[in-house]
Coordinates of C-alpha atoms and ligand atoms in Angstrom, one line a residue:
X292 CA 3.1 20.6 -14.1
X293 CA 0.0 18.6 -14.9
X294 CA -3.1 17.8 -13.0
X295 CA -5.5 14.9 -13.1
X296 CA -9.2 15.4 -13.3
X297 CA -11.4 12.4 -12.4
X298 CA -15.2 12.3 -12.6
X299 CA -16.5 9.9 -10.0
X300 CA -19.5 8.2 -8.6
X301 CA -20.5 5.8 -11.4
X302 CA -17.3 4.0 -12.5
X303 CA -17.1 0.2 -12.1
X304 CA -13.6 -0.6 -13.2
X305 CA -13.4 -3.6 -15.5
X306 CA -10.8 -5.4 -17.5
X307 CA -7.2 -6.4 -17.1
X308 CA -4.2 -4.4 -15.9
X309 CA -0.5 -5.0 -16.3
X310 CA 1.8 -4.2 -13.5
X311 CA 5.4 -2.8 -13.8
X312 CA 8.6 -3.9 -12.2
X313 CA 8.9 -2.6 -8.6
X314 CA 10.4 0.9 -8.1
X315 CA 11.5 -0.1 -4.6
X316 CA 13.3 -3.1 -6.0
X317 CA 15.0 -1.4 -9.0
X318 CA 16.6 1.5 -7.0
X319 CA 18.8 -0.8 -4.8
X320 CA 19.5 -3.0 -7.9
X321 CA 20.9 0.0 -9.6
X322 CA 23.1 0.7 -6.6
X323 CA 24.2 -2.9 -6.8
X324 CA 25.5 -2.4 -10.3
X325 CA 28.3 -0.3 -8.8
X326 CA 29.7 -3.4 -7.2
X327 CA 30.6 -5.1 -10.5
X328 CA 34.2 -4.5 -11.6
X329 CA 33.7 -6.1 -15.0
X330 CA 30.9 -6.9 -17.5
X331 CA 27.4 -5.6 -17.8
X332 CA 24.4 -5.8 -15.4
X333 CA 21.3 -6.1 -17.5
X334 CA 18.1 -5.3 -15.8
X335 CA 14.8 -6.0 -17.5
X336 CA 11.2 -5.2 -16.5
X337 CA 12.4 -1.8 -15.4
X338 CA 9.6 0.7 -14.6
X339 CA 9.8 4.1 -16.3
X340 CA 9.6 6.4 -13.4
X341 CA 11.2 9.7 -12.3
X342 CA 12.9 7.9 -9.3
X343 CA 14.5 5.5 -11.7
X344 CA 15.9 8.3 -13.9
X345 CA 17.3 10.0 -10.8
X346 CA 19.0 6.8 -9.6
X347 CA 20.3 6.2 -13.2
X348 CA 21.9 9.7 -13.1
X349 CA 23.4 9.1 -9.7
X350 CA 24.9 5.7 -10.6
X351 CA 26.1 7.0 -14.0
X352 CA 27.7 9.9 -12.3
X353 CA 29.5 7.6 -9.8
X354 CA 31.0 5.6 -12.7
X355 CA 28.8 2.8 -14.0
X356 CA 27.7 3.7 -17.5
X357 CA 23.9 3.4 -17.7
X358 CA 21.9 3.1 -20.8
X359 CA 18.1 2.9 -20.5
X360 CA 16.1 1.5 -23.4
X361 CA 12.7 2.6 -22.3
X362 CA 10.8 0.8 -25.1
X363 CA 12.3 -2.5 -24.0
X364 CA 12.2 -1.5 -20.3
X365 CA 15.8 -2.5 -20.1
X366 CA 18.8 -1.0 -18.4
X367 CA 22.4 -1.9 -19.3
X368 CA 24.8 -1.0 -16.6
X369 CA 28.4 -1.3 -17.8
X370 CA 30.9 -1.8 -15.0
X371 CA 33.8 0.5 -14.5
X372 CA 36.8 -0.6 -12.5
X373 CA 36.8 2.7 -10.7
X374 CA 33.9 4.6 -9.1
X375 CA 33.8 8.0 -7.4
X376 CA 33.6 8.4 -3.7
X377 CA 31.2 11.4 -3.5
X378 CA 27.5 11.2 -4.1
X379 CA 26.7 14.9 -4.5
X380 CA 23.7 16.9 -3.2
X381 CA 22.2 17.5 -6.6
X382 CA 21.8 13.8 -7.2
X383 CA 20.8 12.7 -3.8
X384 CA 18.7 15.5 -2.3
X385 CA 15.5 14.6 -4.0
X386 CA 15.4 10.9 -3.2
X387 CA 16.0 9.2 0.1
X388 CA 16.6 5.8 -1.5
X389 CA 19.8 7.2 -3.0
X390 CA 21.5 6.6 0.4
X391 CA 21.9 2.9 -0.7
X392 CA 24.8 3.9 -2.9
X393 CA 26.8 4.4 0.3
X394 CA 27.3 0.7 1.0
X395 CA 28.8 -0.1 -2.5
X396 CA 31.0 3.1 -2.5
X397 CA 32.3 2.3 0.9
X398 CA 33.0 -1.4 0.1
X399 CA 34.8 -0.5 -3.1
X400 CA 36.7 2.6 -2.2
X401 CA 37.2 2.3 1.6
X402 CA 35.5 5.7 1.9
X403 CA 32.2 7.3 0.9
X404 CA 30.9 10.8 1.0
X405 CA 27.1 11.0 0.6
X406 CA 24.9 14.1 0.8
X407 CA 22.2 13.7 3.4
X408 CA 19.3 12.3 1.5
X409 CA 15.8 13.8 0.8
X410 CA 12.6 12.2 -0.5
X411 CA 8.9 12.1 0.6
X412 CA 8.3 14.1 3.8
X413 CA 6.8 11.3 5.8
X414 CA 8.3 11.6 9.2
X415 CA 11.8 12.2 10.2
X416 CA 13.3 9.1 8.5
X417 CA 16.8 9.0 10.1
X418 CA 19.6 6.8 8.8
X419 CA 21.2 5.9 12.1
X420 CA 20.7 2.1 11.5
X421 CA 22.6 2.3 8.2
X422 CA 25.5 4.2 9.9
X423 CA 25.7 2.1 13.0
X424 CA 25.9 -1.0 10.8
X425 CA 28.8 0.5 8.8
X426 CA 30.5 1.4 12.1
X427 CA 30.2 -2.2 13.3
X428 CA 31.9 -3.2 10.0
X429 CA 34.9 -1.0 11.0
X430 CA 34.0 2.3 9.4
X431 CA 34.4 5.7 11.1
X432 CA 31.5 8.1 10.4
X433 CA 31.6 11.8 10.5
X434 CA 29.2 14.5 9.4
X435 CA 30.4 17.6 7.6
X436 CA 28.6 20.4 5.8
X437 CA 25.5 18.3 4.8
X438 CA 27.6 15.3 3.9
X439 CA 28.0 12.0 5.7
X440 CA 31.5 10.6 5.4
X441 CA 32.5 7.0 6.1
X442 CA 36.0 5.7 6.1
X443 CA 37.4 2.2 6.6
X444 CA 40.6 0.7 5.2
X445 CA 38.8 -2.5 4.6
X446 CA 35.2 -3.3 5.7
X447 CA 35.1 -6.3 8.0
X448 CA 32.3 -8.8 8.4
X449 CA 30.3 -8.2 11.6
X450 CA 27.3 -9.5 13.5
X451 CA 24.8 -6.7 13.3
X452 CA 21.4 -6.5 15.0
X453 CA 19.0 -4.0 13.6
X454 CA 16.8 -2.3 16.3
X455 CA 14.1 -2.1 13.6
X456 CA 13.9 -4.1 10.4
X457 CA 14.6 -1.1 8.2
X458 CA 14.4 -1.8 4.4
X459 CA 17.0 0.7 3.4
X460 CA 19.5 -0.2 6.2
X461 CA 19.2 -3.9 5.4
X462 CA 19.9 -3.2 1.7
X463 CA 22.8 -0.9 2.4
X464 CA 24.4 -3.3 4.8
X465 CA 24.0 -6.3 2.4
X466 CA 25.5 -4.2 -0.4
X467 CA 28.5 -3.2 1.8
X468 CA 29.0 -6.7 3.1
X469 CA 29.2 -8.4 -0.3
X470 CA 32.8 -7.2 -0.8
X471 CA 33.8 -7.0 2.9
X472 CA 36.4 -9.3 4.5
X473 CA 34.7 -12.2 6.2
X474 CA 31.1 -13.0 7.2
X475 CA 28.4 -10.5 8.0
X476 CA 25.2 -11.6 9.8
X477 CA 22.2 -9.2 9.8
X478 CA 19.7 -10.0 12.5
X479 CA 16.2 -8.6 12.6
X480 CA 16.7 -7.8 8.9
X481 CA 13.8 -6.5 6.7
X482 CA 12.0 -9.3 4.9
X483 CA 10.4 -7.4 2.0
X484 CA 10.3 -9.1 -1.4
X485 CA 12.5 -6.3 -2.7
X486 CA 15.3 -7.5 -0.3
X487 CA 15.0 -11.0 -1.9
X488 CA 15.2 -9.4 -5.3
X489 CA 18.4 -7.6 -4.4
X490 CA 20.0 -10.8 -3.0
X491 CA 19.0 -12.7 -6.1
X492 CA 20.8 -10.1 -8.4
X493 CA 23.8 -10.0 -6.1
X494 CA 24.2 -13.7 -6.1
X495 CA 24.1 -13.7 -9.9
X496 CA 26.9 -11.1 -9.8
X497 CA 29.1 -13.5 -7.8
X498 CA 28.1 -12.4 -4.2
X499 CA 27.3 -14.9 -1.5
X500 CA 24.1 -13.8 0.3
X501 CA 21.9 -16.3 2.1
X502 CA 18.7 -16.0 4.1
X503 CA 17.1 -13.0 2.3
X504 CA 13.4 -13.0 3.0
X505 CA 14.0 -14.2 6.6
X506 CA 15.0 -12.1 9.5
X507 CA 18.6 -13.4 9.5
X508 CA 20.7 -12.7 6.4
X509 CA 24.3 -14.1 6.1
X510 CA 26.7 -12.5 3.6
X511 CA 30.1 -14.0 3.0
X512 CA 32.4 -11.4 1.5
X513 CA 33.8 -12.1 -2.0
X514 CA 36.9 -10.6 -3.8
X515 CA 35.1 -9.2 -6.8
X516 CA 31.8 -9.2 -8.7
X517 CA 30.8 -9.2 -12.3
X518 CA 27.9 -8.5 -14.7
X519 CA 24.6 -10.5 -14.7
X520 CA 21.1 -10.5 -16.1
X521 CA 18.0 -10.0 -13.9
X522 CA 14.3 -9.3 -14.3
X523 CA 12.9 -6.9 -11.7
X524 CA 10.3 -8.3 -9.4
X525 CA 6.7 -7.1 -9.9
X526 CA 5.6 -4.0 -8.0
X527 CA 3.4 -5.3 -5.2
X528 CA 2.4 -1.8 -4.3
X529 CA 1.2 -0.9 -7.8
X530 CA -0.6 -4.3 -7.9
X531 CA -2.1 -3.6 -4.5
X532 CA -3.3 -0.1 -5.6
X533 CA -5.2 -1.6 -8.5
X534 CA -6.7 -4.3 -6.1
X535 CA -8.0 -1.4 -3.9
X536 CA -9.2 0.4 -7.0
X537 CA -11.3 -2.6 -8.0
X538 CA -12.5 -3.1 -4.4
X539 CA -13.7 0.5 -4.2
X540 CA -15.6 0.7 -7.5
X541 CA -17.5 -2.6 -7.4
X542 CA -15.0 -3.5 -10.1
X543 CA -14.0 -6.7 -11.7
X544 CA -10.3 -6.4 -12.6
X545 CA -7.7 -9.0 -13.5
X546 CA -4.3 -8.0 -12.1
X547 CA -2.0 -9.7 -14.6
X548 CA 0.6 -12.1 -13.2
X549 CA 0.0 -10.7 -9.7
X550 CA 2.1 -12.4 -7.0
X551 CA -0.6 -12.9 -4.3
X552 CA 2.2 -14.1 -1.9
X553 CA 3.6 -10.6 -1.8
X554 CA 0.3 -9.0 -1.0
X555 CA -1.1 -11.4 1.6
X556 CA -1.9 -8.8 4.3
X557 CA -3.7 -6.6 1.9
X558 CA -5.6 -9.4 0.3
X559 CA -6.6 -10.7 3.8
X560 CA -7.9 -7.2 4.8
X561 CA -9.8 -6.6 1.6
X562 CA -11.3 -10.1 1.8
X563 CA -12.5 -9.1 5.3
X564 CA -14.1 -6.0 3.8
X565 CA -16.1 -8.2 1.3
X566 CA -13.8 -8.3 -1.7
X567 CA -13.5 -11.5 -3.7
X568 CA -10.2 -12.8 -5.0
X569 CA -9.8 -15.6 -7.5
X570 CA -6.5 -16.9 -8.7
X571 CA -6.7 -17.5 -12.4
X572 CA -4.1 -18.7 -14.8
X573 CA -3.1 -15.3 -16.1
X574 CA -3.4 -13.4 -12.8
X575 CA -5.5 -12.5 -9.8
X576 CA -9.1 -11.5 -10.3
X577 CA -10.4 -8.9 -7.8
X578 CA -14.2 -8.3 -7.6
X579 CA -15.5 -5.5 -5.4
X580 CA -18.7 -5.9 -3.3
X581 CA -21.7 -3.6 -3.5
X582 CA -20.7 -2.1 -0.1
X583 CA -17.3 -2.5 1.6
X584 CA -17.3 -3.4 5.3
X585 CA -15.3 -1.4 7.8
X586 CA -12.0 -2.8 9.0
X587 CA -9.1 -2.1 11.3
X588 CA -5.6 -2.0 9.8
X589 CA -2.2 -1.6 11.4
X590 CA 0.9 -1.0 9.2
X591 CA 3.9 -3.1 10.0
X592 CA 7.2 -4.2 8.4
X593 CA 6.7 -7.1 5.9
X594 CA 5.0 -9.5 6.2
X595 CA 2.7 -7.2 8.0
X596 CA 0.4 -4.6 6.2
X597 CA 2.6 -2.3 4.1
X598 CA 2.8 1.4 5.0
X599 CA 3.0 2.0 1.3
X600 CA -0.6 0.8 1.0
X601 CA -1.9 2.8 4.0
X602 CA -3.3 5.8 2.1
X603 CA -4.9 3.7 -0.6
X604 CA -6.5 1.5 2.1
X605 CA -7.7 4.6 3.9
X606 CA -9.4 5.6 0.7
X607 CA -11.3 2.3 0.8
X608 CA -12.1 2.7 4.5
X609 CA -13.4 6.2 3.7
X610 CA -16.3 4.7 1.7
X611 CA -16.9 1.5 3.8
X612 CA -19.9 1.0 6.0
X613 CA -19.2 2.3 9.5
X614 CA -16.1 3.3 11.4
X615 CA -12.7 1.9 10.4
X616 CA -9.4 2.2 12.2
X617 CA -6.0 2.9 10.6
X618 CA -2.8 2.7 12.8
X619 CA 0.5 3.7 11.2
X620 CA 3.4 2.3 13.1
X621 CA 6.2 2.5 10.5
X622 CA 6.4 6.2 9.8
X623 CA 5.6 9.3 11.8
X624 CA 3.4 11.9 10.1
X625 CA 2.0 9.7 7.3
X626 CA -1.6 10.9 7.5
X627 CA -1.4 14.1 5.5
X628 CA -3.6 12.6 2.8
X629 CA -6.4 12.3 5.3
X630 CA -6.4 16.1 5.6
X631 CA -6.9 16.3 1.8
X632 CA -9.6 13.7 1.9
X633 CA -11.4 15.9 4.4
X634 CA -11.9 18.4 1.6
X635 CA -14.0 15.7 -0.1
X636 CA -16.2 15.3 3.0
X637 CA -14.3 12.7 4.9
X638 CA -14.8 12.6 8.7
X639 CA -11.7 11.4 10.4
X640 CA -10.4 11.7 14.0
X641 CA -6.6 11.6 14.1
X642 CA -4.8 11.0 17.4
X643 CA -1.1 10.6 17.0
X644 CA -0.6 7.5 14.8
X645 CA -4.3 6.4 14.9
X646 CA -7.0 7.5 12.5
X647 CA -10.7 6.7 13.1
X648 CA -12.3 6.9 9.7
X649 CA -16.0 7.3 9.3
X650 CA -17.2 5.6 6.1
X651 CA -19.3 7.8 4.0
X652 CA -20.9 7.0 0.7
X653 CA -21.6 10.6 -0.1
X654 CA -18.2 12.0 -0.6
X655 CA -17.9 14.9 -3.0
X656 CA -15.3 15.6 -5.5
X657 CA -12.9 18.5 -4.7
X658 CA -9.6 20.1 -5.6
X659 CA -6.8 18.3 -3.7
X660 CA -3.1 18.0 -3.6
X661 CA -0.9 15.0 -3.5
X662 CA 1.0 15.0 -0.2
X663 CA 3.3 12.1 -1.0
X664 CA 3.8 9.4 -3.6
X665 CA 1.2 6.8 -2.4
X666 CA -1.2 9.6 -1.2
X667 CA -1.4 10.8 -4.8
X668 CA -2.8 7.4 -5.9
X669 CA -5.1 7.3 -2.9
X670 CA -6.7 10.7 -3.8
X671 CA -7.2 9.6 -7.4
X672 CA -8.9 6.4 -6.1
X673 CA -11.2 8.4 -3.9
X674 CA -12.0 10.7 -6.8
X675 CA -13.3 7.6 -8.7
X676 CA -16.1 7.1 -6.1
X677 CA -16.7 10.7 -4.9
X678 CA -19.6 12.5 -6.6
X679 CA -18.6 15.0 -9.2
X680 CA -15.2 16.2 -10.2
X681 CA -11.9 15.7 -8.3
X682 CA -8.8 17.6 -9.4
X683 CA -5.5 16.2 -8.1
X684 CA -2.4 18.3 -8.3
X685 CA 1.3 17.9 -7.4
X686 CA 1.7 15.0 -9.7
X687 CA 5.4 14.9 -9.4
X688 CA 4.8 12.6 -6.4
X689 CA 2.7 10.3 -8.6
X690 CA 5.3 10.1 -11.3
X691 CA 7.9 9.0 -8.9
X692 CA 6.2 5.6 -8.5
X693 CA 3.3 5.0 -10.9
X694 CA 3.7 4.6 -14.6
X695 CA 0.8 5.9 -16.7
X696 CA -1.5 5.6 -13.8
X697 CA -4.4 7.6 -15.3
X698 CA -4.1 5.7 -18.6
X699 CA -4.3 2.3 -16.9
X700 CA -7.4 3.5 -14.9
X701 CA -8.9 4.9 -18.1
X702 CA -8.4 1.6 -19.9
X703 CA -10.4 0.0 -17.0
X704 CA -13.3 2.5 -17.6
X705 CA -12.5 5.4 -15.4
X706 CA -13.5 8.9 -16.5
X707 CA -10.0 10.5 -16.0
X708 CA -7.8 12.9 -17.9
X709 CA -4.3 14.3 -17.3
X710 CA -4.0 17.9 -18.5
X711 CA -1.6 20.8 -18.2
X712 CA -2.2 22.8 -15.1
X713 CA -2.8 26.3 -16.4
X714 CA -2.5 27.7 -12.9
X715 CA 1.1 26.8 -13.1
X716 CA 1.1 24.8 -9.9
X717 CA 3.8 22.2 -9.5
Ligands
LIG218 C1 11.4 1.7 2.1 C2 10.6 2.0 0.9 C3 9.4 2.8 1.3 C4 8.6 2.1 2.4 C5 9.5 1.8 3.5 C6 8.8 0.9 4.6 C7 12.2 2.1 -0.9 C8 12.9 2.9 -1.9 N1 11.4 2.7 0.0 O1 11.9 3.0 2.6 O2 8.6 3.0 0.1 O3 7.6 3.0 2.8 O4 10.7 1.0 3.1 O5 8.3 -0.2 4.0 O6 12.3 0.9 -0.8 N2 14.5 4.2 10.4 C9 15.3 4.6 11.4 N3 16.6 4.6 11.2 C10 17.2 4.1 10.1 C11 16.3 3.7 9.0 C12 15.0 3.7 9.2 O7 14.8 5.0 12.5 O8 18.4 4.1 10.0 C13 13.0 4.2 10.6 C14 12.4 5.2 9.6 O9 12.4 6.5 10.1 C15 11.0 4.7 9.5 C16 11.2 3.2 9.6 O10 12.4 3.0 10.2 O11 10.2 5.2 10.5 C17 11.1 2.5 8.3 O12 12.1 2.9 7.4 P1 12.8 2.0 6.3 O13 12.3 0.6 6.4 O14 14.3 2.2 6.4 O15 12.2 2.6 5.0 P2 13.0 3.1 3.7 O16 14.1 2.1 3.4 O17 13.4 4.5 3.9

């Protein structure tokens, strides 16, 4: 595997950066393509990421023929009137998001057998809300030899209240409900922009989904669905990561076509820290101050501060003036990157889900390892400002969610290279 070497301390990022389509949007969109019984679903603005390849393989295995034109960033998913019932271990084990194929398989086949999903190790991440929703729609759930099996002669619309607005459960239940008999109401549903993107595609495919983006989503089951064309929404987390990068480096970066609406909590916190934002015709300009101010952040479901920006924001807090607070309420055990940052001289007190971060303008470059997808970006950002050289390993995490991250940073002026890791580390 490769490693990234970044030389920090001087860089002031400058220029323009283009943002890809959202990984977290495209994965459920690919699952949605299973629901079409005829035609082609054409997805454009598709990010070229390892998670997307994994989902392509899974969906293709299940029966939809996938072709990915990487140059055009376009996927053509050709519908098949039949799909398989089992999502096997080798396709599902590496990526938790693959659980969202369960809703479509169950809706179409009346039964689904899905290997317990894997993914980033950030807390226990159960799927009880998905399964309870399917049960309320009439399915019987059993667990057998590492597989979850669901059976229902015909899924029936139901009134489902989610204890927590889980993104994946909301997506899975919407997908299942599109072809169920009758009306499904999801209460306390997730409101993330990626949910809206999913509903938009489904409606183009002939589904009847209303209320996406609010906490009550109503899905009227339809008989069948067909092909459609759809451009994937912009990746707000990638955009947000570059906002933090500009903020940390006294940079001046135009985030092309940034959708500020999707990043309100981040923009609000960064503004509090002294960062300047200007909406321009072609994007959002982000100008970092000479010294960031400390701040308190608490992650929450959308429209609260996103947990997927927690580690990048912690990197900014690590160099701010004074003590900052980070409270993680969405996932357990999502502070592993702070341990890595300690290698660079960060002083941080962690008590359960709260980290007290002492801002330090004298961090030193070090050898660190990505501990999850977003942590990988956060460590690289900290490397941009730490003195000397930082080496970031375990880039398989980075490649799941960031396309050409180091090249984009380099184009903005960073001193960064990606090279083969001769030590043979992953
Ligand atoms: C999605 C995103 C991920 C992001 C997360 C929260 C994708 C592919 N991934 O993940 O990047 O960090 O939303 O914004 O879109 N939970 C349960 N029971 C369930 C489901 C979830 O207890 O049945 C808990 C989880 O353990 C976690 C919290 O709810 O603590 C949030 O999970 P969820 O919103 O489901 O996240 P994902 O869909 O897995």
